Each structure stands twice: as C-alpha cells, then as structure tokens.
mmCIF file of C-alpha atoms and ligand atoms in Angstrom:
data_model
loop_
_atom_site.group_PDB
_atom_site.id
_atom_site.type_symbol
_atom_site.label_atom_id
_atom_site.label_comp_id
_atom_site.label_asym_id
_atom_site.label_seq_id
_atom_site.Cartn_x
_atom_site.Cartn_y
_atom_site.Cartn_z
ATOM 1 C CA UNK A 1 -130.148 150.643 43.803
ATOM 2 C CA UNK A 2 -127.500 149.286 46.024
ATOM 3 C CA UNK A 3 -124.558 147.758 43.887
ATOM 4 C CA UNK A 4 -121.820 145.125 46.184
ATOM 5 C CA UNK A 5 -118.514 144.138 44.756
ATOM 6 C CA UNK A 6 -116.774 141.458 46.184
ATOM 7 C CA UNK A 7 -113.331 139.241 45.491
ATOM 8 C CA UNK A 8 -112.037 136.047 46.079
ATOM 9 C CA UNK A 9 -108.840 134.022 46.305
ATOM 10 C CA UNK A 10 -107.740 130.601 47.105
ATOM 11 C CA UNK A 11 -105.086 128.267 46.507
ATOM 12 C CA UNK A 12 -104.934 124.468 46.520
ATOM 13 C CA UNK A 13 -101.830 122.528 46.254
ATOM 14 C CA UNK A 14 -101.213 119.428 43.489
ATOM 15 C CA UNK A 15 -101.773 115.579 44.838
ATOM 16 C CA UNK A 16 -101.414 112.427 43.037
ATOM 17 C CA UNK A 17 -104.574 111.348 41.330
ATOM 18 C CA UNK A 18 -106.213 111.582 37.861
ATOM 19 C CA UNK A 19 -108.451 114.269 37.611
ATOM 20 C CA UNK A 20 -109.609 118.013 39.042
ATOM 21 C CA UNK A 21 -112.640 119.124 40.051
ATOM 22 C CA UNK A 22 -113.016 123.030 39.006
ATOM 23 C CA UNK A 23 -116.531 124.840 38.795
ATOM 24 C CA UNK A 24 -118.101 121.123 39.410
ATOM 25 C CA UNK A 25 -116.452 119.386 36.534
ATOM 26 C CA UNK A 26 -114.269 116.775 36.416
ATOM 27 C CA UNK A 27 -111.350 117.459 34.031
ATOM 28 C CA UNK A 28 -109.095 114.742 33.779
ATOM 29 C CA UNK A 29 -105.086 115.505 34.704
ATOM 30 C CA UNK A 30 -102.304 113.804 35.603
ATOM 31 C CA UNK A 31 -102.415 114.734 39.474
ATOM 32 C CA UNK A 32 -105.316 116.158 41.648
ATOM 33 C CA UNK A 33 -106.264 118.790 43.688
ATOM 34 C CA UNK A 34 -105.556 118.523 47.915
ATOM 35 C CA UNK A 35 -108.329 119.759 50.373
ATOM 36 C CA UNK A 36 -110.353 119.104 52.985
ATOM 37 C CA UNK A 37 -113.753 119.246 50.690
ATOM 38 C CA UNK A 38 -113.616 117.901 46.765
ATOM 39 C CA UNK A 39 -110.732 121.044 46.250
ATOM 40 C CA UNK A 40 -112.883 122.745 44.123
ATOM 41 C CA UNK A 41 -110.536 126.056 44.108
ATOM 42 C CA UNK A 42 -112.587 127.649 41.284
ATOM 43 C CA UNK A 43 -115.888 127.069 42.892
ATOM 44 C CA UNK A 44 -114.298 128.087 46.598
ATOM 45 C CA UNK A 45 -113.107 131.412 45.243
ATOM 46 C CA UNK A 46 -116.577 132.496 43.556
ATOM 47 C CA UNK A 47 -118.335 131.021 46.826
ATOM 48 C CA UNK A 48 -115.549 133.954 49.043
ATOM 49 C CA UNK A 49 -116.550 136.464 45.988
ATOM 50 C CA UNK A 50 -119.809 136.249 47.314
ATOM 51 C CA UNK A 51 -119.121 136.331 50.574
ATOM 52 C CA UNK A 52 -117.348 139.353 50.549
ATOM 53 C CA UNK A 53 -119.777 140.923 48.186
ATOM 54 C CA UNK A 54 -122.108 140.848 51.514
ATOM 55 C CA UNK A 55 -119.148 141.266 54.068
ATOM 56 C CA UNK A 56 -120.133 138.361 55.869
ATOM 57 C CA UNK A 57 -116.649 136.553 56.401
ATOM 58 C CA UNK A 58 -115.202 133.896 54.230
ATOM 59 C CA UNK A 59 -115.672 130.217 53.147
ATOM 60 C CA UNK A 60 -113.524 128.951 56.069
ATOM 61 C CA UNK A 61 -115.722 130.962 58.880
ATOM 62 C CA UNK A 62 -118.991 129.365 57.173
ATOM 63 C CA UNK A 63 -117.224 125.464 56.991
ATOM 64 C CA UNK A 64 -114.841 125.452 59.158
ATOM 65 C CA UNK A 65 -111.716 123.463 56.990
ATOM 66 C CA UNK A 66 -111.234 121.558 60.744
ATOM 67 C CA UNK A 67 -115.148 120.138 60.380
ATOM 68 C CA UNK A 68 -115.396 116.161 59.896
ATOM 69 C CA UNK A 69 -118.294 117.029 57.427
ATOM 70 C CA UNK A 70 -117.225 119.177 54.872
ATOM 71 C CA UNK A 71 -114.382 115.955 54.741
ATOM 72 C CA UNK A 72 -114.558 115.470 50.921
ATOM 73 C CA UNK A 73 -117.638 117.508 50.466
ATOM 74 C CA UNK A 74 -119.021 118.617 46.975
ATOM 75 C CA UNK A 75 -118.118 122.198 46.865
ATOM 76 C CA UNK A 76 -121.534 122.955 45.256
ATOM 77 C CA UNK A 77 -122.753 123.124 48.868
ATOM 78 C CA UNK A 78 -120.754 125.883 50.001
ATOM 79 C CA UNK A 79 -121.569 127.994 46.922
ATOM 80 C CA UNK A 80 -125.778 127.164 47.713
ATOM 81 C CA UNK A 81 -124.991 128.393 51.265
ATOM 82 C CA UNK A 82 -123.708 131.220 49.732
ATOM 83 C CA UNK A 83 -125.990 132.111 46.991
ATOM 84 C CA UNK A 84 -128.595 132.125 49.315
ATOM 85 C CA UNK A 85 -127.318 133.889 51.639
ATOM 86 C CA UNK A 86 -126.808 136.549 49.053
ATOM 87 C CA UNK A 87 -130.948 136.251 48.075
ATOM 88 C CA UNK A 88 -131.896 136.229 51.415
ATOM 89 C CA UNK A 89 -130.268 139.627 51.919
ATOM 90 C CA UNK A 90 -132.647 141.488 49.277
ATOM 91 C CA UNK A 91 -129.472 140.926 46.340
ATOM 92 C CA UNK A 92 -129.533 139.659 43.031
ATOM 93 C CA UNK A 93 -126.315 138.576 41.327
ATOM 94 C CA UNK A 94 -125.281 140.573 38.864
ATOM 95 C CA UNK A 95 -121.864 138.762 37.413
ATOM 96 C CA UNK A 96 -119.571 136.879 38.276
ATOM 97 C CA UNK A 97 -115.712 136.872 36.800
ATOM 98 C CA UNK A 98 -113.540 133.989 37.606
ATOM 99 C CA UNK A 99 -109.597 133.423 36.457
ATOM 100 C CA UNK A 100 -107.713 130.406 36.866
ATOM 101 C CA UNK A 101 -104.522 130.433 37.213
ATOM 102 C CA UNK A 102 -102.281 127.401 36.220
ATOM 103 C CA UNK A 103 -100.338 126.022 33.465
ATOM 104 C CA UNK A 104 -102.296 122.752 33.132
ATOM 105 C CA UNK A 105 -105.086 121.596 32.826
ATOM 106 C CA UNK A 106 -106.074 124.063 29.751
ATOM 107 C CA UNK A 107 -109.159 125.483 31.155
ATOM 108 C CA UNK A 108 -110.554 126.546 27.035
ATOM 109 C CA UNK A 109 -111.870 123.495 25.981
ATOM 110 C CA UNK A 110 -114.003 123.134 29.298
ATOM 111 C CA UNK A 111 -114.799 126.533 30.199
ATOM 112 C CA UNK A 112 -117.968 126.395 28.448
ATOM 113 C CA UNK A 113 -118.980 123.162 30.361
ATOM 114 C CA UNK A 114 -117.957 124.390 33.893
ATOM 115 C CA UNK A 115 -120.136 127.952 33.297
ATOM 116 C CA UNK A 116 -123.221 125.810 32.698
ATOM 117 C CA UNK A 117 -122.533 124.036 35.599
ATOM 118 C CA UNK A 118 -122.266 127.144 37.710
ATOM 119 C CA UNK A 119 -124.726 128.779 35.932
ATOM 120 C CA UNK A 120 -127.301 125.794 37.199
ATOM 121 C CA UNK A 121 -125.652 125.856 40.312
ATOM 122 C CA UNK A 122 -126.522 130.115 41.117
ATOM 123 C CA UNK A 123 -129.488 129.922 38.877
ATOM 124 C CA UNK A 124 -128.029 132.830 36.984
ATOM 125 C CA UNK A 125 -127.651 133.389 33.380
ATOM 126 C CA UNK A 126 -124.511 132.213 31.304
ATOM 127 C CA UNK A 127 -124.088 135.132 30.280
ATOM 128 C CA UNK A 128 -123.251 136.528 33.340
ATOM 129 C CA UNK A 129 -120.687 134.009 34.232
ATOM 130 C CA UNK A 130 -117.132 134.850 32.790
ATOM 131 C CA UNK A 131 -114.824 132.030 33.095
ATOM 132 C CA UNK A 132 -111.039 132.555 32.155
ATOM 133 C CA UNK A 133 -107.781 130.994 32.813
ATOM 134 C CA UNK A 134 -104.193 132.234 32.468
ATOM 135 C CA UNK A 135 -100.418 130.971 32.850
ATOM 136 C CA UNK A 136 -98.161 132.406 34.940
ATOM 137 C CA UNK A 137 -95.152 131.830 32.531
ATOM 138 C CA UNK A 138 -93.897 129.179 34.035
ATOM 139 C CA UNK A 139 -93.106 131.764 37.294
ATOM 140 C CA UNK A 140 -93.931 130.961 40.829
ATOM 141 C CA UNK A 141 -95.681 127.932 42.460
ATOM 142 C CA UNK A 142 -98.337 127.821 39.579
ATOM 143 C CA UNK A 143 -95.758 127.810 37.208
ATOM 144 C CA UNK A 144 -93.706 125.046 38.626
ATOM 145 C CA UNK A 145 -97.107 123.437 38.767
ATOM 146 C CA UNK A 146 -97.335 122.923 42.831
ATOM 147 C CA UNK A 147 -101.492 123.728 42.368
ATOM 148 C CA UNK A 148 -104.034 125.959 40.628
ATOM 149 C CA UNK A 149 -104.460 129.626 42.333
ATOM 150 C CA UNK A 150 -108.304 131.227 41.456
ATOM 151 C CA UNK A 151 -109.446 134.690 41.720
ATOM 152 C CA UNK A 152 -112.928 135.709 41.124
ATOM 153 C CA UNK A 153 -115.306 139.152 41.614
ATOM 154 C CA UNK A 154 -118.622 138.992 42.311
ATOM 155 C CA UNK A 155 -121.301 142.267 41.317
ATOM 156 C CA UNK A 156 -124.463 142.161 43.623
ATOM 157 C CA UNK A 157 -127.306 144.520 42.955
ATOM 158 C CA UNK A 158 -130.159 144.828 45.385
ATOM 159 C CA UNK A 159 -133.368 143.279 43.905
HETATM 160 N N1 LIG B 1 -104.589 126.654 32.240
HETATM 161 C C1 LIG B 1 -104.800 127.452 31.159
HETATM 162 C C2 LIG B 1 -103.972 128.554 30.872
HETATM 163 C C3 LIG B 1 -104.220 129.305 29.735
HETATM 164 N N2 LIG B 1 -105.261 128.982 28.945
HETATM 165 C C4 LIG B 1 -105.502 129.737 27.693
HETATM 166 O O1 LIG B 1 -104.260 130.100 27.121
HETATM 167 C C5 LIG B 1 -104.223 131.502 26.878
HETATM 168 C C6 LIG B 1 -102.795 132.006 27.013
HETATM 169 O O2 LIG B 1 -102.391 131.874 28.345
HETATM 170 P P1 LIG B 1 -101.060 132.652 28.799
HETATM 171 O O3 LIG B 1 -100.960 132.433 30.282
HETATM 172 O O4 LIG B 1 -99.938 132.026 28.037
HETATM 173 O O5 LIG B 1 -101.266 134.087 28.403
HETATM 174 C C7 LIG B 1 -105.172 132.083 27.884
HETATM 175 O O6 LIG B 1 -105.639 133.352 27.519
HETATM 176 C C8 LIG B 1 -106.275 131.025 27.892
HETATM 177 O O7 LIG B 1 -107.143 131.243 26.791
HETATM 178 C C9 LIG B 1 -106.073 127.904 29.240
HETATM 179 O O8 LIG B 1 -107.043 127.605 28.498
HETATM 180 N N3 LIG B 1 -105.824 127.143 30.349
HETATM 181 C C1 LIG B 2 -113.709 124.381 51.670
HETATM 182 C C2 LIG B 2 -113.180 124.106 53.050
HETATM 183 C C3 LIG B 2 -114.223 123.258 53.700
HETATM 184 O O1 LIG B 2 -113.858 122.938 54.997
HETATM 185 O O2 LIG B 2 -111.956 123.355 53.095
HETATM 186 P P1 LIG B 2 -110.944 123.068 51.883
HETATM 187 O O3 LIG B 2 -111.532 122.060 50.954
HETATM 188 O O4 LIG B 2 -109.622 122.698 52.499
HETATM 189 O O5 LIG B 2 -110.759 124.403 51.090
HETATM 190 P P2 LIG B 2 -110.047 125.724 51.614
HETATM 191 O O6 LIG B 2 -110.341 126.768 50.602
HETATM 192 O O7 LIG B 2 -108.606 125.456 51.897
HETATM 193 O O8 LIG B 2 -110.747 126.087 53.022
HETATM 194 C C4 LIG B 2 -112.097 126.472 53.082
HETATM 195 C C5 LIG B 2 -112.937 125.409 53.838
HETATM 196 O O9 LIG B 2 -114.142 126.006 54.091
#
C-alpha cells in the first residue's frame, strides 16, 4: 500500500458584497471574498492538498489565475480536475482535513452543510471530510478581518 500526504494553503482578501462562497456554499456576510474564480479559498486549498498529495504542482499551474476562463469560475471545477487526477493515478482518498481561519463568518453552524457539499463533490464519505474553523485572536490580517486564510491535508492511499 502506498500512502500520499499532501497540504494546502491559500489566502483571499475581503471585498464588498454580501455573501462567501466556502466548500460550495453560500454563507451570507457582510463583505465577500476577491479572486479571479468564485474565491472559494476553502475549496482552493483542499483542491492544492490534493495536488500535492500527487506532487503534481498547484492550483495556479493547473488554471492559470491570468486565464479569461477560470474569470468567476465555480471552484468545484478545479477540485473535479483534481480528484480525478488523483483516481486516475491508481489513489483513493483517504481524508481530507480542512481549517478555516477567520473571525467571521462562524464556520459551526454551516460546517455540516459545506462537508456534504464536498463530500458530493469528491464522491467520498462524510466521514472522511473534517471541516474546522478557528480565530486568530483578533492577530494578523485574519484578525483585522482583511480575508479568510485555509489550510487543508489531504491522505491518499493507492487503490
Ligand atoms: N470563523 C470561525 C471561528 C471559530 N469558530 C468556532 O469557534 C471556536 C473557537 O474559536 P477560537 O479561534 O476562539 O479558538 C472554534 O473552535 C470553532 O468551533 C467558528 O465556528 N467560525
Ligand atoms: C483559482 C484560480 C483560478 O485562476 O484563481 P483565484 O480565484 O484568484 O484563486 P487563487 O487561489 O488566488 O489562484 C489560483 C487560480 O488557479
């Protein structure tokens, strides 16, 4: 059995608006989130998780940020690229573990919603999607809350 581990990080920076897309839900807030795509910094750091997981580059080298195309994409279509890219290697996902980090939105009362979404998304079980959020204590960009930073790891097993 060969196991992969993989991590990834992104940032994406506050913008007026009404609402945030993370893990493909629409949470409303009083500002959103600035990208090229839909901002989705959740789903973009699981999508680099996986990525790394098969060392083959990052979200940027796969959709270039620069590329007319991806202008307001749905993020779900980087993390399909991804996922199977990771099947058509001869890997099975294992878990995933994603934190977001800001002081608002609260992440709790949604969490549950955004892990069935990315559980339909990856075709993999709930139950191996972990989903958590934490404050940086009002320290830093996050907490003077200039955007939402998201780390996530990714556990591939060979199938
Ligand atoms: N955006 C967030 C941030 C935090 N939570 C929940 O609050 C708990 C306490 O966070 P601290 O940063 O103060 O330790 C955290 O464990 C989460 O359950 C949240 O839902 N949304
Ligand atoms: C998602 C992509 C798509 O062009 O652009 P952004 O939405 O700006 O997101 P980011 O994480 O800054 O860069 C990765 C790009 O692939």
């Amino acid at each position: 059995m060969d196991i992969r581990l993989g991590n990834g990080f992104d940032v994406h920076r506050f913008r007026d608006g009404d609402h945030v897309i993370l893990c493909g839900v629409k949470i409303p807030h009083s500002q959103a989130l600035d990208g090229h795509s839909d901002a989705d910094v959740g789903m973009h750091a699981v999508t680099d998780a996986l990525y790394g997981a098969l060392a083959e580059g990052d979200i940027g080298q796969h959709f270039q940020p620069s590329d007319p195309q991806w202008k307001g994409a749905a993020s779900e279509i980087f993390l399909d690229h991804a996922v199977k890219l990771v099947r058509s290697r001869g890997f099975e996902i294992s878990n995933i573990d994603l934190t977001l980090i800001c002081e608002r939105p609260k992440i709790g009362p949604h969490a549950s919603e955004m892990k069935e979404r990315m559980s339909e998304l990856m075709t993999l079980d709930a139950s191996r999607i972990s989903i958590k959020a934490t404050t940086s204590e009002r320290l830093g960009f996050t907490g003077r809350e200039e955007g939402i930073a998201a780390i996530a790891t990714a556990a591939l097993v060979s199938a």
